[in-house]
Tab-separated table of C-alpha atoms in Angstrom:
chain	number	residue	atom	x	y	z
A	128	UNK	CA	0.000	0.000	0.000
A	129	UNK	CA	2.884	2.146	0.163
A	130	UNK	CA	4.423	1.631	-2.707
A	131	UNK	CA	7.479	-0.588	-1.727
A	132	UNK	CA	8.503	-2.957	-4.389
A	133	UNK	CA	8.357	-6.772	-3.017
A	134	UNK	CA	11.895	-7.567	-3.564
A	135	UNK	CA	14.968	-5.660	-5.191
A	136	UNK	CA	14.118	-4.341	-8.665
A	137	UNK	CA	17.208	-6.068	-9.751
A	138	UNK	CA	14.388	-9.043	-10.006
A	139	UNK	CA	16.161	-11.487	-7.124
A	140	UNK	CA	17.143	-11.506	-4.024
A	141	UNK	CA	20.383	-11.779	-2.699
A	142	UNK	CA	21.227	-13.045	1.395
A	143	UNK	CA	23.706	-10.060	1.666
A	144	UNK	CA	24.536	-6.616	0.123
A	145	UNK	CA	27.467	-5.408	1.062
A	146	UNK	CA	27.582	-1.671	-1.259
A	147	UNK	CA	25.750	1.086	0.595
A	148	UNK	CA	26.390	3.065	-2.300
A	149	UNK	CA	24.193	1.452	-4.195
A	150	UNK	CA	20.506	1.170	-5.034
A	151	UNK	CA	20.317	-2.579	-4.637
A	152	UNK	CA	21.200	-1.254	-0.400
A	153	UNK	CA	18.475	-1.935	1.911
A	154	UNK	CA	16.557	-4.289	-0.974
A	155	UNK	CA	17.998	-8.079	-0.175
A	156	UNK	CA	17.459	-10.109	2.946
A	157	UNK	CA	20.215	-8.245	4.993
A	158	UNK	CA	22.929	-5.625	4.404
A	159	UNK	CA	25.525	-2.770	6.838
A	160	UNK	CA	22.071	-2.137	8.348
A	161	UNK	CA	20.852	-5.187	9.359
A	162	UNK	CA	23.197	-4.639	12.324
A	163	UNK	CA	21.161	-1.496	13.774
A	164	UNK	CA	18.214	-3.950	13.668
A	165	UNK	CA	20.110	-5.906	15.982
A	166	UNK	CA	20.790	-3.768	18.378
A	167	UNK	CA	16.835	-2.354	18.114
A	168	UNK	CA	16.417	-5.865	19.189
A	169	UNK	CA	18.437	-5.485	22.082
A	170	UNK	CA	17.012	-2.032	22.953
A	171	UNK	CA	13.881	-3.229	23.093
A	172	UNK	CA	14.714	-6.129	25.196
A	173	UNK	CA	16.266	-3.642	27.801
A	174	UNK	CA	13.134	-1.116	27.282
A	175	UNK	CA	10.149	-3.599	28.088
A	176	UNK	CA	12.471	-5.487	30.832
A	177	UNK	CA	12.266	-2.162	32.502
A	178	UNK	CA	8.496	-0.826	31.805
A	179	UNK	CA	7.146	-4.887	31.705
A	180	UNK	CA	9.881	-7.139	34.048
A	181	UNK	CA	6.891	-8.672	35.190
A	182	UNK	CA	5.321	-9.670	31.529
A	183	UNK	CA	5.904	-13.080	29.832
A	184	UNK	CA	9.204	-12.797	27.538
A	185	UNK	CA	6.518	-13.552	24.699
A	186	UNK	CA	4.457	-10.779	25.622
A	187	UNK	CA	7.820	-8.293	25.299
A	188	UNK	CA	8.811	-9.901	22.226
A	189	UNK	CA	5.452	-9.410	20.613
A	190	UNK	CA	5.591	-5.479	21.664
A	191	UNK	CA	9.338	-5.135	20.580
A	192	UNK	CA	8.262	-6.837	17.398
A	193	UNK	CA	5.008	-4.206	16.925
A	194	UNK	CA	7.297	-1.526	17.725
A	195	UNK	CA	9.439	-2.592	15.387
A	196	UNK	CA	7.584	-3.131	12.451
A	197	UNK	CA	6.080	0.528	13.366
A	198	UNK	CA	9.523	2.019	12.570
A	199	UNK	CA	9.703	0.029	9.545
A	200	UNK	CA	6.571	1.375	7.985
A	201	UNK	CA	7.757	5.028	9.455
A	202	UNK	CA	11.248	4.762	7.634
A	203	UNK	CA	9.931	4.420	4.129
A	204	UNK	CA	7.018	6.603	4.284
A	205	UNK	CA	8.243	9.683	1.892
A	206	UNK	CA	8.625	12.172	4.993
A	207	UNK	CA	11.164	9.949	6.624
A	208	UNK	CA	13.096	9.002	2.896
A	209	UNK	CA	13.318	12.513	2.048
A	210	UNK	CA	15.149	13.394	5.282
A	211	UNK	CA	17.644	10.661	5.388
A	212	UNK	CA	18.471	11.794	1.307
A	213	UNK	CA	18.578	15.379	2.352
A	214	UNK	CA	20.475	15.114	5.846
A	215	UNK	CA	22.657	12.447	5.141
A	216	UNK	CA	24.949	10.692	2.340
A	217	UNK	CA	22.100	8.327	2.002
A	218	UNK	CA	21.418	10.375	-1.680
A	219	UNK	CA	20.871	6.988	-3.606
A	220	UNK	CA	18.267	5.816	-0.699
A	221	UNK	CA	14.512	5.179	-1.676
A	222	UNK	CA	13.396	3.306	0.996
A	223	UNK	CA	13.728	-0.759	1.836
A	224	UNK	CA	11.892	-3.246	-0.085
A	225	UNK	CA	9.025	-5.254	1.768
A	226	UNK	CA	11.373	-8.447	1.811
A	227	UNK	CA	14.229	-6.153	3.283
A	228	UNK	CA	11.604	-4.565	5.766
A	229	UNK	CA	10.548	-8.266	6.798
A	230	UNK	CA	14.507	-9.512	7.275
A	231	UNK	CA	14.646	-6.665	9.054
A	232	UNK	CA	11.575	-7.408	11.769
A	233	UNK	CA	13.548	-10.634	12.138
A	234	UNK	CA	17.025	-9.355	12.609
A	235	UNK	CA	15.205	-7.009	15.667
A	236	UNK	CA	13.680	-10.345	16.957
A	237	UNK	CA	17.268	-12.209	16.897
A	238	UNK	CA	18.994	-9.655	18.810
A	239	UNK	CA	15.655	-9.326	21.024
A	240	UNK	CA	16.327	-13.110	21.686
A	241	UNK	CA	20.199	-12.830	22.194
A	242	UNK	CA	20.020	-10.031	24.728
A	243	UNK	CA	17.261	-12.031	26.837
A	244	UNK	CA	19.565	-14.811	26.968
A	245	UNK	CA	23.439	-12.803	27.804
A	246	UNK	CA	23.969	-10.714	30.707
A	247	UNK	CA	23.700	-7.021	30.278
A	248	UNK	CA	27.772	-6.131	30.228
A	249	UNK	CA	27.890	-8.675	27.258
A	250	UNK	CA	24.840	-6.763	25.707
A	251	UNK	CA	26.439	-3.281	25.519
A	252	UNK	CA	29.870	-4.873	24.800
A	253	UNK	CA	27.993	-6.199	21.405
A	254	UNK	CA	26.486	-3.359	20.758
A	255	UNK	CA	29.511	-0.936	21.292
A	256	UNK	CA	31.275	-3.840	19.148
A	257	UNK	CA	28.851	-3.723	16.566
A	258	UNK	CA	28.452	0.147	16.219
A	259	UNK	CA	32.516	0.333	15.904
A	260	UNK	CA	32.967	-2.082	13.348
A	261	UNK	CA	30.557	-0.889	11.248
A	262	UNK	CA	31.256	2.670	11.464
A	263	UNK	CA	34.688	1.047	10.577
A	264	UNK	CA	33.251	-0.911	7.563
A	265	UNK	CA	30.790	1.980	5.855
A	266	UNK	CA	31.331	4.905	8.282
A	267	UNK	CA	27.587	4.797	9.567
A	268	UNK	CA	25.833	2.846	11.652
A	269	UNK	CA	22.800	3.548	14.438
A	270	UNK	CA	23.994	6.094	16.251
A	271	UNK	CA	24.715	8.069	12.882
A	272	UNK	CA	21.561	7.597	11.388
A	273	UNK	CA	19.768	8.519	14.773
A	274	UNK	CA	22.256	12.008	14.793
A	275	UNK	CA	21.496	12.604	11.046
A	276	UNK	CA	18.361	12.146	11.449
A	277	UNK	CA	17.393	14.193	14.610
A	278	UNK	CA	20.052	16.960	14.318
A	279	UNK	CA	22.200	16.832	11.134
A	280	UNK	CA	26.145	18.049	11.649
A	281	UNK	CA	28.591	19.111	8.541
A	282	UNK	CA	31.105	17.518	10.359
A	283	UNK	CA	29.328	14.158	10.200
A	284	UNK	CA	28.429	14.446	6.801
A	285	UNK	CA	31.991	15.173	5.630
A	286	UNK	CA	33.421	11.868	7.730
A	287	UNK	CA	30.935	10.142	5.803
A	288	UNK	CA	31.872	11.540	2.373
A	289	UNK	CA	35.157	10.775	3.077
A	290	UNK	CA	36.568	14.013	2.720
């Protein structure tokens, strides 16, 4: 209903792009993003064990994964595309296909599950872990987007340029 094509318009689907620069990004079953989804997943674990501790883990899981699938229709609705392609490097970005939106919902729920199951120290260790290596990798990651997003910054912008 929103217009999001079903899979990449490349006409298959591929398990992993690596290219951000690239219009196939954010269109196969996972890509440099797939890792934010991740740590959403262990967010939201952290989030409803604080507001919820006393609701079944299935109960938390269902709301991370409602939550989740909220941002996903949020990110590709044309308000939320035009930011990220006027705020960021993101130029190229049209929003996710629906099988890249679904992979996504997952990835959330695997990190959901993974932070339920490791103590919290080991939880922000992967995270921090994550959010280094692929700033390393791409020079973005969640904590860039969520900057970009919120309160762009030149300085930010050039990094990821690579100027």
């Amino acid at each position: 209903m929103m217009g999001r094509v079903p899979i990449c318009t490349c006409g298959y689907v591929k398990p992993w792009h690596g290219i951000v620069a690239s219009s196939e990004n954010s269109q196969h079953l996972s890509d440099w993003y797939t890792f934010s989804h991740v740590i959403h997943g262990f967010a939201f674990y952290g989030l409803f064990w604080l507001v919820a501790p006393r609701s079944p883990l299935a109960f938390r899981l269902a709301a991370a994964t409602l939550l989740e699938a909220s941002w996903e229709i949020v990110e590709n609705t044309d308000l939320v595309i035009n930011r990220y392609r006027e705020a960021t490097v993101s130029l190229d970005y049209y929003g996710d296909s629906v099988i890249n939106s679904m992979a996504d919902i997952l990835s959330m729920v695997a990190g959901f599950v993974v932070a339920s199951r490791l103590r919290l120290w080991v939880v922000v260790a992967l995270t921090a872990a994550l959010e280094t290596f692929v700033a390393w990798m791409i020079r973005d990651n969640l904590t860039l987007n969520i900057i970009m997003l919120l309160y762009p910054l030149d300085a930010i912008r050039e990094w990821q340029a690579g100027r």
